[in-house]
């Protein structure tokens, strides 16, 4: 490894993140073709998952790809799917060296891409930028190894730990404009945004991406609504994005029929003993809907259930400097705080306006 390899890989990773939220069920990969220290081709996985990053970068590089180095954030595919294998395209382009951040855990690839390149006489270097690549491709990793999408849980809290007011009190406004802008960007980088019916009724959220130039980047809106109580006038059902209601099998048929008549997807979920929806079953449904990355903005109760069942992969805590100073709903109760301390590691901390942003990832065994 050398310093240039690290720098170019970080650039490829940043480029690959441009496609997050738009490429499911394929991973969002970044690729750079570099010759004599100059980038001659760039590519990231395009919307819908095709074309892949490598052929896009190779096409831009053209003849300059021969004898060049290709930096790619995930092992090039080696199997014939809806497109030919990227490994074959790399060989045909005359690439001399490939720097790959990590192997693809997909069993259809899983080392075969790197082996094909080496068999063709191409030097292959792996592992550079692996830590960041693991984060960027976590949605893909979860899909192929756990048969569920990655779940990012976001919670906003006051300086004294409250996420909301008690029933009957005015809504507690926490995040500042800068943190809200970050939230909109994170929505755009996920395939779906999920809330529970409690949050949907209390806040009437839009769950949309409202940033300049990103009107078309609207993730699926997902509501856990056991008894189909979501009002027909709810803002998140404004027709600008796909909506999925997850309802109990015993939900009122008339309410479900009204939503289906409006083109809303409704998926039945068996309720547990407590009457709540089975969260593991919900994740399996989202997997079957083709989602790789889900952003949960539900309230503390849903958050704590997801944490307790080990379904959270990334946790984002947004803490404001202001104190609530009264009774309220804690963002994380004592048990949830203990789970975070035991199962997660903080990998990023930054200021965003008046808010502190802390990113945690689940520890791997």
Tab-separated table of C-alpha atoms in Angstrom:
chain	number	residue	atom	x	y	z
A	1	UNK	CA	0.000	0.000	0.000
A	2	UNK	CA	1.120	3.560	-0.653
A	3	UNK	CA	-0.270	6.991	0.108
A	4	UNK	CA	-1.612	7.463	-3.407
A	5	UNK	CA	-3.572	4.220	-3.202
A	6	UNK	CA	-5.242	5.393	-0.010
A	7	UNK	CA	-6.070	8.808	-1.456
A	8	UNK	CA	-7.533	7.447	-4.682
A	9	UNK	CA	-9.536	4.823	-2.797
A	10	UNK	CA	-11.030	7.477	-0.521
A	11	UNK	CA	-12.010	9.397	-3.652
A	12	UNK	CA	-13.606	6.253	-5.119
A	13	UNK	CA	-15.521	5.666	-1.894
A	14	UNK	CA	-16.826	9.241	-1.892
A	15	UNK	CA	-17.845	8.836	-5.521
A	16	UNK	CA	-19.636	5.575	-4.771
A	17	UNK	CA	-21.718	7.185	-2.024
A	18	UNK	CA	-23.419	9.293	-4.685
A	19	UNK	CA	-25.590	6.343	-5.589
A	20	UNK	CA	-26.700	5.354	-2.078
A	21	UNK	CA	-30.474	5.101	-1.899
A	22	UNK	CA	-30.883	4.650	-5.663
A	23	UNK	CA	-29.239	1.349	-6.617
A	24	UNK	CA	-31.047	-1.375	-4.640
A	25	UNK	CA	-30.896	-4.288	-4.867
A	26	UNK	CA	-27.350	-3.768	-6.160
A	27	UNK	CA	-24.624	-2.132	-4.052
A	28	UNK	CA	-23.588	1.449	-4.766
A	29	UNK	CA	-19.990	1.031	-5.923
A	30	UNK	CA	-17.439	3.702	-6.848
A	31	UNK	CA	-14.653	3.187	-9.404
A	32	UNK	CA	-11.772	5.324	-10.672
A	33	UNK	CA	-9.342	4.632	-13.520
A	34	UNK	CA	-5.964	6.243	-12.815
A	35	UNK	CA	-3.003	6.434	-15.186
A	36	UNK	CA	0.290	8.147	-14.352
A	37	UNK	CA	-1.332	9.744	-11.308
A	38	UNK	CA	-4.217	11.248	-13.310
A	39	UNK	CA	-7.871	10.172	-13.063
A	40	UNK	CA	-9.005	9.293	-16.578
A	41	UNK	CA	-12.301	7.611	-15.808
A	42	UNK	CA	-14.902	7.809	-13.035
A	43	UNK	CA	-18.003	5.769	-12.376
A	44	UNK	CA	-20.556	4.885	-9.747
A	45	UNK	CA	-23.456	2.452	-9.877
A	46	UNK	CA	-26.300	4.132	-11.703
A	47	UNK	CA	-29.937	4.431	-10.621
A	48	UNK	CA	-31.682	1.100	-10.533
A	49	UNK	CA	-28.360	-0.692	-10.056
A	50	UNK	CA	-27.127	-0.627	-13.669
A	51	UNK	CA	-24.801	-0.011	-15.316
A	52	UNK	CA	-22.229	-0.930	-12.691
A	53	UNK	CA	-19.487	1.472	-11.663
A	54	UNK	CA	-16.616	-0.313	-13.422
A	55	UNK	CA	-17.945	-0.195	-17.021
A	56	UNK	CA	-18.954	3.443	-16.539
A	57	UNK	CA	-15.402	4.346	-15.447
A	58	UNK	CA	-13.807	2.236	-18.180
A	59	UNK	CA	-15.976	3.828	-20.872
A	60	UNK	CA	-14.948	7.306	-19.751
A	61	UNK	CA	-11.284	6.331	-19.689
A	62	UNK	CA	-11.407	4.760	-23.144
A	63	UNK	CA	-7.937	3.908	-24.486
A	64	UNK	CA	-6.392	5.430	-21.344
A	65	UNK	CA	-7.565	2.369	-19.397
A	66	UNK	CA	-4.839	0.193	-20.944
A	67	UNK	CA	-2.001	-0.190	-18.460
A	68	UNK	CA	-3.865	1.869	-15.832
A	69	UNK	CA	-4.906	1.162	-12.238
A	70	UNK	CA	-8.571	0.670	-11.365
A	71	UNK	CA	-9.698	1.633	-7.862
A	72	UNK	CA	-12.994	-0.017	-6.935
A	73	UNK	CA	-14.829	-0.040	-3.601
A	74	UNK	CA	-16.129	-3.624	-3.878
A	75	UNK	CA	-14.832	-6.752	-5.592
A	76	UNK	CA	-15.840	-6.696	-9.300
A	77	UNK	CA	-18.626	-9.140	-10.091
A	78	UNK	CA	-17.732	-12.400	-11.807
A	79	UNK	CA	-21.152	-13.835	-12.655
A	80	UNK	CA	-23.489	-13.363	-15.593
A	81	UNK	CA	-26.644	-11.589	-14.479
A	82	UNK	CA	-28.570	-8.905	-16.343
A	83	UNK	CA	-25.173	-7.507	-17.381
A	84	UNK	CA	-21.880	-9.260	-18.247
A	85	UNK	CA	-19.301	-9.701	-15.461
A	86	UNK	CA	-17.357	-6.563	-14.602
A	87	UNK	CA	-14.211	-8.674	-14.157
A	88	UNK	CA	-14.328	-9.579	-17.853
A	89	UNK	CA	-14.764	-5.922	-18.845
A	90	UNK	CA	-11.728	-4.982	-16.744
A	91	UNK	CA	-9.610	-7.664	-18.417
A	92	UNK	CA	-10.775	-6.645	-21.892
A	93	UNK	CA	-9.939	-2.984	-21.202
A	94	UNK	CA	-6.290	-3.844	-20.503
A	95	UNK	CA	-6.226	-2.678	-16.876
A	96	UNK	CA	-2.847	-3.599	-15.363
A	97	UNK	CA	-3.652	-3.261	-11.660
A	98	UNK	CA	-6.795	-3.346	-9.538
A	99	UNK	CA	-7.034	-1.934	-6.019
A	100	UNK	CA	-10.182	-3.333	-4.398
A	101	UNK	CA	-11.411	-2.223	-0.977
A	102	UNK	CA	-13.140	-5.448	0.066
A	103	UNK	CA	-14.374	-8.817	-1.211
A	104	UNK	CA	-18.036	-9.151	-2.150
A	105	UNK	CA	-19.874	-11.358	0.398
A	106	UNK	CA	-22.375	-12.345	-2.295
A	107	UNK	CA	-21.841	-16.088	-2.800
A	108	UNK	CA	-22.043	-15.590	-6.571
A	109	UNK	CA	-18.820	-13.568	-6.335
A	110	UNK	CA	-17.028	-14.085	-2.994
A	111	UNK	CA	-13.430	-14.042	-4.239
A	112	UNK	CA	-14.107	-15.225	-7.785
A	113	UNK	CA	-13.845	-11.721	-9.213
A	114	UNK	CA	-10.398	-11.200	-7.744
A	115	UNK	CA	-9.347	-14.702	-8.855
A	116	UNK	CA	-10.404	-14.024	-12.462
A	117	UNK	CA	-8.357	-10.828	-12.531
A	118	UNK	CA	-5.259	-12.516	-11.103
A	119	UNK	CA	-5.605	-15.409	-13.554
A	120	UNK	CA	-5.512	-12.835	-16.378
A	121	UNK	CA	-2.190	-11.477	-15.063
A	122	UNK	CA	-3.630	-8.386	-13.398
A	123	UNK	CA	-2.080	-7.314	-10.101
A	124	UNK	CA	-4.793	-7.227	-7.427
A	125	UNK	CA	-4.393	-5.342	-4.134
A	126	UNK	CA	-7.163	-5.716	-1.550
A	127	UNK	CA	-8.085	-4.172	1.786
A	128	UNK	CA	-7.276	-0.517	1.192
A	129	UNK	CA	-10.170	1.582	2.522
A	130	UNK	CA	-11.824	-1.571	3.841
A	131	UNK	CA	-13.197	-0.015	7.038
A	132	UNK	CA	-15.083	2.730	5.214
A	133	UNK	CA	-16.107	0.335	2.452
A	134	UNK	CA	-17.720	-1.934	5.051
A	135	UNK	CA	-19.827	1.031	6.219
A	136	UNK	CA	-20.722	2.190	2.723
A	137	UNK	CA	-21.739	-1.319	1.616
A	138	UNK	CA	-23.473	-2.339	4.840
A	139	UNK	CA	-26.848	-2.435	3.097
A	140	UNK	CA	-25.515	-4.885	0.512
A	141	UNK	CA	-23.762	-6.932	3.201
A	142	UNK	CA	-26.969	-7.241	5.246
A	143	UNK	CA	-29.004	-8.240	2.185
A	144	UNK	CA	-26.707	-11.066	1.113
A	145	UNK	CA	-25.671	-12.369	4.557
A	146	UNK	CA	-28.763	-11.744	6.710
A	147	UNK	CA	-31.566	-11.557	4.128
A	148	UNK	CA	-32.733	-8.227	5.493
A	149	UNK	CA	-31.949	-4.585	4.794
A	150	UNK	CA	-29.522	-2.567	6.867
A	151	UNK	CA	-31.333	-0.401	9.402
A	152	UNK	CA	-30.146	3.052	10.457
A	153	UNK	CA	-31.896	4.342	13.564
A	154	UNK	CA	-31.960	8.102	14.083
A	155	UNK	CA	-32.987	9.682	17.379
A	156	UNK	CA	-33.039	13.366	18.277
A	157	UNK	CA	-32.907	14.341	21.936
A	158	UNK	CA	-32.588	17.345	24.191
A	159	UNK	CA	-29.496	17.891	26.316
A	160	UNK	CA	-31.276	16.126	29.199
A	161	UNK	CA	-32.182	13.122	27.043
A	162	UNK	CA	-35.810	13.678	26.009
A	163	UNK	CA	-37.103	12.857	22.529
A	164	UNK	CA	-40.658	14.064	22.947
A	165	UNK	CA	-43.240	15.606	25.200
A	166	UNK	CA	-45.881	13.707	27.112
A	167	UNK	CA	-49.304	13.067	25.568
A	168	UNK	CA	-51.348	16.224	25.346
A	169	UNK	CA	-48.331	18.541	25.473
A	170	UNK	CA	-47.073	20.600	22.499
A	171	UNK	CA	-44.683	18.834	20.149
A	172	UNK	CA	-41.084	19.060	21.313
A	173	UNK	CA	-38.963	20.662	18.560
A	174	UNK	CA	-35.359	19.527	18.946
A	175	UNK	CA	-33.113	19.494	15.862
A	176	UNK	CA	-31.862	22.758	14.407
A	177	UNK	CA	-31.849	23.666	10.676
A	178	UNK	CA	-28.378	22.237	10.013
A	179	UNK	CA	-29.222	18.880	11.603
A	180	UNK	CA	-32.537	18.774	9.747
A	181	UNK	CA	-30.658	19.311	6.493
A	182	UNK	CA	-28.409	16.388	7.381
A	183	UNK	CA	-31.505	14.287	8.072
A	184	UNK	CA	-32.889	15.056	4.619
A	185	UNK	CA	-29.586	14.003	3.057
A	186	UNK	CA	-29.631	10.750	5.021
A	187	UNK	CA	-33.176	10.060	3.842
A	188	UNK	CA	-31.961	10.421	0.268
A	189	UNK	CA	-29.171	7.896	0.940
A	190	UNK	CA	-31.632	5.191	2.022
A	191	UNK	CA	-34.187	3.194	0.063
A	192	UNK	CA	-36.935	3.650	2.644
A	193	UNK	CA	-37.838	5.819	5.648
A	194	UNK	CA	-39.752	4.092	8.444
A	195	UNK	CA	-41.867	5.314	11.366
A	196	UNK	CA	-44.392	3.792	13.739
A	197	UNK	CA	-48.033	4.824	13.781
A	198	UNK	CA	-47.491	6.768	17.018
A	199	UNK	CA	-45.040	9.121	15.300
A	200	UNK	CA	-47.248	9.307	12.198
A	201	UNK	CA	-50.283	10.368	14.262
A	202	UNK	CA	-48.426	12.745	16.590
A	203	UNK	CA	-46.268	14.560	14.032
A	204	UNK	CA	-47.985	13.986	10.649
A	205	UNK	CA	-44.522	13.851	9.011
A	206	UNK	CA	-43.871	14.021	5.287
A	207	UNK	CA	-40.772	11.777	5.429
A	208	UNK	CA	-39.633	13.402	2.199
A	209	UNK	CA	-36.316	14.749	0.928
A	210	UNK	CA	-36.649	18.519	0.751
A	211	UNK	CA	-33.272	19.688	-0.514
A	212	UNK	CA	-32.521	21.764	-3.641
A	213	UNK	CA	-32.168	19.590	-6.722
A	214	UNK	CA	-33.215	16.386	-4.954
A	215	UNK	CA	-36.958	16.350	-5.536
A	216	UNK	CA	-36.636	13.059	-7.438
A	217	UNK	CA	-34.706	11.360	-4.608
A	218	UNK	CA	-37.729	10.216	-2.635
A	219	UNK	CA	-37.381	6.996	-0.617
A	220	UNK	CA	-40.258	4.645	0.060
A	221	UNK	CA	-42.307	5.761	3.089
A	222	UNK	CA	-42.932	2.901	5.505
A	223	UNK	CA	-45.449	3.006	8.367
A	224	UNK	CA	-45.848	0.319	11.026
A	225	UNK	CA	-49.609	0.621	11.487
A	226	UNK	CA	-51.034	-2.505	13.119
A	227	UNK	CA	-54.694	-1.464	12.935
A	228	UNK	CA	-54.541	0.729	9.810
A	229	UNK	CA	-55.186	3.916	11.787
A	230	UNK	CA	-53.250	6.237	9.468
A	231	UNK	CA	-55.641	9.063	8.448
A	232	UNK	CA	-56.477	9.342	4.779
A	233	UNK	CA	-55.345	12.989	4.918
A	234	UNK	CA	-51.856	12.105	6.232
A	235	UNK	CA	-49.144	14.197	4.575
A	236	UNK	CA	-46.859	11.251	3.907
A	237	UNK	CA	-49.479	9.850	1.513
A	238	UNK	CA	-49.355	12.919	-0.746
A	239	UNK	CA	-48.626	10.818	-3.836
A	240	UNK	CA	-45.041	12.001	-4.325
A	241	UNK	CA	-43.462	8.711	-3.190
A	242	UNK	CA	-44.344	5.060	-2.754
A	243	UNK	CA	-45.981	4.239	0.580
A	244	UNK	CA	-45.949	0.854	2.320
A	245	UNK	CA	-48.281	0.202	5.262
A	246	UNK	CA	-47.400	-2.758	7.451
A	247	UNK	CA	-50.630	-3.825	9.152
A	248	UNK	CA	-51.623	-6.699	11.397
A	249	UNK	CA	-53.477	-9.574	9.798
A	250	UNK	CA	-56.520	-8.625	11.893
A	251	UNK	CA	-56.548	-4.955	10.825
A	252	UNK	CA	-59.931	-3.533	9.694
A	253	UNK	CA	-60.451	-4.616	6.048
A	254	UNK	CA	-62.348	-1.429	5.167
A	255	UNK	CA	-59.414	0.780	6.194
A	256	UNK	CA	-56.990	-1.356	4.223
A	257	UNK	CA	-59.243	-1.257	1.164
A	258	UNK	CA	-59.343	2.562	1.260
A	259	UNK	CA	-55.547	2.744	1.182
A	260	UNK	CA	-55.228	0.130	-1.537
A	261	UNK	CA	-57.724	2.072	-3.651
A	262	UNK	CA	-55.295	4.997	-3.491
A	263	UNK	CA	-52.431	2.859	-4.756
A	264	UNK	CA	-50.782	2.370	-1.368
A	265	UNK	CA	-49.120	-1.005	-0.779
A	266	UNK	CA	-50.327	-2.881	2.297
A	267	UNK	CA	-48.420	-5.867	3.687
A	268	UNK	CA	-49.974	-8.109	6.367
A	269	UNK	CA	-47.861	-8.943	9.410
A	270	UNK	CA	-48.747	-11.424	12.156
A	271	UNK	CA	-49.104	-9.624	15.503
A	272	UNK	CA	-47.180	-10.853	18.521
A	273	UNK	CA	-48.620	-11.686	21.919
A	274	UNK	CA	-48.517	-8.012	22.892
A	275	UNK	CA	-50.457	-7.028	19.771
A	276	UNK	CA	-47.427	-5.306	18.270
A	277	UNK	CA	-46.100	-6.202	14.836
A	278	UNK	CA	-43.308	-8.767	14.537
A	279	UNK	CA	-40.261	-6.611	13.732
A	280	UNK	CA	-38.167	-9.469	12.349
A	281	UNK	CA	-41.026	-10.347	9.993
A	282	UNK	CA	-41.201	-6.700	8.940
A	283	UNK	CA	-37.515	-6.686	8.034
A	284	UNK	CA	-38.068	-9.819	5.948
A	285	UNK	CA	-40.935	-8.076	4.116
A	286	UNK	CA	-38.761	-5.041	3.396
A	287	UNK	CA	-36.087	-7.394	2.056
A	288	UNK	CA	-38.637	-8.950	-0.317
A	289	UNK	CA	-39.613	-5.455	-1.454
A	290	UNK	CA	-36.011	-5.033	-2.637
A	291	UNK	CA	-34.821	-2.572	0.019
A	292	UNK	CA	-31.168	-2.589	1.079
A	293	UNK	CA	-31.056	0.464	3.354
A	294	UNK	CA	-33.835	1.619	5.727
A	295	UNK	CA	-33.754	4.841	7.755
A	296	UNK	CA	-35.913	4.678	10.892
A	297	UNK	CA	-37.212	7.942	12.332
A	298	UNK	CA	-39.731	6.310	14.635
A	299	UNK	CA	-40.151	7.313	18.233
A	300	UNK	CA	-38.434	5.942	21.347
A	301	UNK	CA	-40.749	2.947	21.772
A	302	UNK	CA	-40.061	1.623	18.279
A	303	UNK	CA	-36.375	2.478	18.647
A	304	UNK	CA	-36.045	0.559	21.887
A	305	UNK	CA	-37.817	-2.496	20.432
A	306	UNK	CA	-35.503	-2.510	17.413
A	307	UNK	CA	-32.450	-2.236	19.654
A	308	UNK	CA	-33.688	-5.007	21.951
A	309	UNK	CA	-34.167	-7.364	18.994
A	310	UNK	CA	-30.726	-6.651	17.534
A	311	UNK	CA	-32.099	-5.152	14.308
A	312	UNK	CA	-30.217	-1.830	14.389
A	313	UNK	CA	-26.984	-1.652	12.395
A	314	UNK	CA	-26.232	2.081	12.596
A	315	UNK	CA	-27.399	4.507	15.277
A	316	UNK	CA	-27.384	8.279	14.821
A	317	UNK	CA	-27.946	10.385	17.943
A	318	UNK	CA	-28.648	14.086	17.441
A	319	UNK	CA	-28.339	15.970	20.740
A	320	UNK	CA	-29.377	19.595	21.076
A	321	UNK	CA	-27.768	21.972	23.595
A	322	UNK	CA	-31.114	22.985	25.064
A	323	UNK	CA	-32.628	21.334	28.150
A	324	UNK	CA	-36.288	20.318	28.185
A	325	UNK	CA	-36.411	20.728	31.960
A	326	UNK	CA	-39.663	18.890	32.595
A	327	UNK	CA	-41.380	15.563	32.183
A	328	UNK	CA	-41.126	13.914	28.790
A	329	UNK	CA	-40.407	10.807	26.780
A	330	UNK	CA	-36.786	9.658	27.059
A	331	UNK	CA	-35.032	9.011	23.767
A	332	UNK	CA	-33.347	5.945	25.261
A	333	UNK	CA	-34.412	4.334	28.512
A	334	UNK	CA	-31.960	2.670	30.908
A	335	UNK	CA	-32.174	-0.689	29.143
A	336	UNK	CA	-31.665	0.838	25.696
A	337	UNK	CA	-28.660	2.844	26.899
A	338	UNK	CA	-27.139	-0.363	28.245
A	339	UNK	CA	-27.678	-2.090	24.890
A	340	UNK	CA	-25.991	0.766	23.037
A	341	UNK	CA	-23.019	0.679	25.427
A	342	UNK	CA	-22.690	-3.096	25.035
A	343	UNK	CA	-23.391	-3.626	21.331
A	344	UNK	CA	-22.232	-0.444	19.558
A	345	UNK	CA	-19.080	1.567	19.021
A	346	UNK	CA	-19.029	5.274	18.219
A	347	UNK	CA	-17.121	5.929	14.997
A	348	UNK	CA	-17.949	9.559	14.299
A	349	UNK	CA	-18.748	12.719	16.245
A	350	UNK	CA	-19.274	16.206	14.861
A	351	UNK	CA	-21.074	19.479	15.434
A	352	UNK	CA	-23.942	20.389	13.142
A	353	UNK	CA	-25.105	23.878	13.967
A	354	UNK	CA	-26.292	23.798	17.593
A	355	UNK	CA	-26.516	20.002	17.605
A	356	UNK	CA	-24.018	17.251	18.388
A	357	UNK	CA	-24.128	14.342	15.934
A	358	UNK	CA	-22.826	10.957	17.081
A	359	UNK	CA	-22.727	7.936	14.765
A	360	UNK	CA	-22.517	4.425	16.198
A	361	UNK	CA	-22.163	1.073	14.443
A	362	UNK	CA	-22.944	-2.403	15.697
A	363	UNK	CA	-19.903	-4.315	16.876
A	364	UNK	CA	-19.153	-7.386	14.808
A	365	UNK	CA	-18.491	-10.576	16.720
